[in-house]
PDB file of C-alpha atoms in Angstrom:
ATOM      1  CA  MET A  31      37.041  51.324 -54.139  1.00 62.00           C
ATOM      2  CA  GLU A  32      39.296  52.205 -51.258  1.00 81.00           C
ATOM      3  CA  ILE A  33      38.231  54.708 -48.640  1.00 88.00           C
ATOM      4  CA  MET A  34      40.533  57.675 -48.162  1.00 88.00           C
ATOM      5  CA  THR A  35      42.193  58.070 -44.776  1.00 92.00           C
ATOM      6  CA  ASP A  36      41.891  61.308 -42.820  1.00 92.00           C
ATOM      7  CA  GLU A  37      45.552  62.064 -43.486  1.00 93.00           C
ATOM      8  CA  GLU A  38      45.072  61.633 -47.246  1.00 93.00           C
ATOM      9  CA  ALA A  39      41.991  63.832 -47.186  1.00 92.00           C
ATOM     10  CA  PHE A  40      43.794  66.583 -45.265  1.00 93.00           C
ATOM     11  CA  ALA A  41      46.765  66.362 -47.658  1.00 93.00           C
ATOM     12  CA  LEU A  42      44.495  66.722 -50.701  1.00 92.00           C
ATOM     13  CA  ASP A  43      42.637  69.593 -49.085  1.00 91.00           C
ATOM     14  CA  GLU A  44      45.898  71.392 -48.335  1.00 93.00           C
ATOM     15  CA  TYR A  45      47.243  70.743 -51.849  1.00 93.00           C
ATOM     16  CA  TYR A  46      44.164  72.099 -53.640  1.00 89.00           C
ATOM     17  CA  THR A  47      43.883  75.022 -51.230  1.00 92.00           C
ATOM     18  CA  LYS A  48      47.442  76.064 -52.114  1.00 93.00           C
ATOM     19  CA  ASN A  49      47.203  75.039 -55.799  1.00 91.00           C
ATOM     20  CA  PRO A  50      43.683  75.719 -57.052  1.00 85.00           C
ATOM     21  CA  PRO A  51      42.951  74.268 -60.495  1.00 82.00           C
ATOM     22  CA  LYS A  52      43.096  76.644 -63.451  1.00 83.00           C
ATOM     23  CA  VAL A  53      39.644  77.283 -64.892  1.00 77.00           C
ATOM     24  CA  ASP A  54      39.046  78.616 -68.369  1.00 76.00           C
ATOM     25  CA  PRO A  55      36.017  80.913 -67.986  1.00 72.00           C
ATOM     26  CA  THR A  56      35.090  80.367 -71.619  1.00 74.00           C
ATOM     27  CA  LYS A  57      34.595  76.671 -70.870  1.00 74.00           C
ATOM     28  CA  ALA A  58      32.948  77.037 -67.483  1.00 70.00           C
ATOM     29  CA  ARG A  59      29.383  75.823 -67.131  1.00 71.00           C
ATOM     30  CA  VAL A  60      26.729  77.068 -64.802  1.00 71.00           C
ATOM     31  CA  ARG A  61      24.297  74.519 -63.474  1.00 71.00           C
ATOM     32  CA  ILE A  62      20.650  75.362 -63.041  1.00 68.00           C
ATOM     33  CA  PRO A  63      19.474  73.107 -60.207  1.00 73.00           C
ATOM     34  CA  LEU A  64      15.973  72.672 -61.551  1.00 80.00           C
ATOM     35  CA  LEU A  65      14.612  73.791 -64.874  1.00 80.00           C
ATOM     36  CA  ARG A  66      10.926  73.140 -65.395  1.00 86.00           C
ATOM     37  CA  VAL A  67       9.677  72.745 -68.947  1.00 87.00           C
ATOM     38  CA  ASP A  68       6.386  71.628 -70.429  1.00 90.00           C
ATOM     39  CA  SER A  69       6.005  68.021 -71.549  1.00 90.00           C
ATOM     40  CA  ALA A  70       6.322  68.820 -75.269  1.00 91.00           C
ATOM     41  CA  THR A  71       9.625  70.634 -74.662  1.00 91.00           C
ATOM     42  CA  ALA A  72      10.914  67.808 -72.481  1.00 90.00           C
ATOM     43  CA  GLU A  73       9.979  65.223 -75.103  1.00 91.00           C
ATOM     44  CA  TYR A  74      11.657  67.266 -77.846  1.00 93.00           C
ATOM     45  CA  LEU A  75      14.849  67.648 -75.811  1.00 92.00           C
ATOM     46  CA  ILE A  76      14.974  63.952 -74.954  1.00 91.00           C
ATOM     47  CA  GLU A  77      14.471  62.844 -78.563  1.00 93.00           C
ATOM     48  CA  LYS A  78      16.954  65.419 -79.889  1.00 93.00           C
ATOM     49  CA  ALA A  79      19.489  64.301 -77.277  1.00 92.00           C
ATOM     50  CA  LYS A  80      19.126  60.679 -78.391  1.00 93.00           C
ATOM     51  CA  GLU A  81      19.533  61.606 -82.072  1.00 95.00           C
ATOM     52  CA  THR A  82      22.569  63.841 -81.604  1.00 94.00           C
ATOM     53  CA  HIS A  83      24.231  62.049 -78.667  1.00 94.00           C
ATOM     54  CA  LYS A  84      24.284  65.321 -76.742  1.00 92.00           C
ATOM     55  CA  THR A  85      22.809  66.317 -73.412  1.00 89.00           C
ATOM     56  CA  PRO A  86      19.593  68.333 -73.207  1.00 89.00           C
ATOM     57  CA  GLY A  87      21.700  71.123 -71.686  1.00 87.00           C
ATOM     58  CA  ASP A  88      23.970  71.130 -74.742  1.00 90.00           C
ATOM     59  CA  ILE A  89      20.958  71.368 -77.022  1.00 92.00           C
ATOM     60  CA  ILE A  90      19.488  74.271 -75.048  1.00 91.00           C
ATOM     61  CA  GLY A  91      22.887  75.984 -75.074  1.00 89.00           C
ATOM     62  CA  GLU A  92      23.151  75.691 -78.847  1.00 93.00           C
ATOM     63  CA  MET A  93      19.638  77.083 -79.277  1.00 94.00           C
ATOM     64  CA  VAL A  94      20.455  80.063 -77.062  1.00 92.00           C
ATOM     65  CA  GLN A  95      23.740  80.688 -78.909  1.00 92.00           C
ATOM     66  CA  LYS A  96      21.837  80.755 -82.234  1.00 93.00           C
ATOM     67  CA  GLU A  97      19.351  83.253 -80.821  1.00 93.00           C
ATOM     68  CA  LEU A  98      22.139  85.455 -79.480  1.00 92.00           C
ATOM     69  CA  ALA A  99      23.991  85.342 -82.808  1.00 90.00           C
ATOM     70  CA  ALA A 100      20.821  86.257 -84.698  1.00 91.00           C
ATOM     71  CA  ALA A 101      20.205  89.191 -82.375  1.00 88.00           C
ATOM     72  CA  MET A 102      23.607  90.737 -83.103  1.00 83.00           C
TER      73      MET A 102
END
């Protein structure tokens, strides 16, 4: 992998400063730096992730969405 020159870095910085990427807020994700769960929950999430080919975060998100839908 090539290393970017200072000039290239400054050009990219200037470009993205003047042309920020469009973000769809409905698709934006918020990262939680550290989420502590008990070992049974962690094991469940890991196994469910393997079965469904999803991330543990996706699984948690789906569970929360179901709870929110049920509450309405």
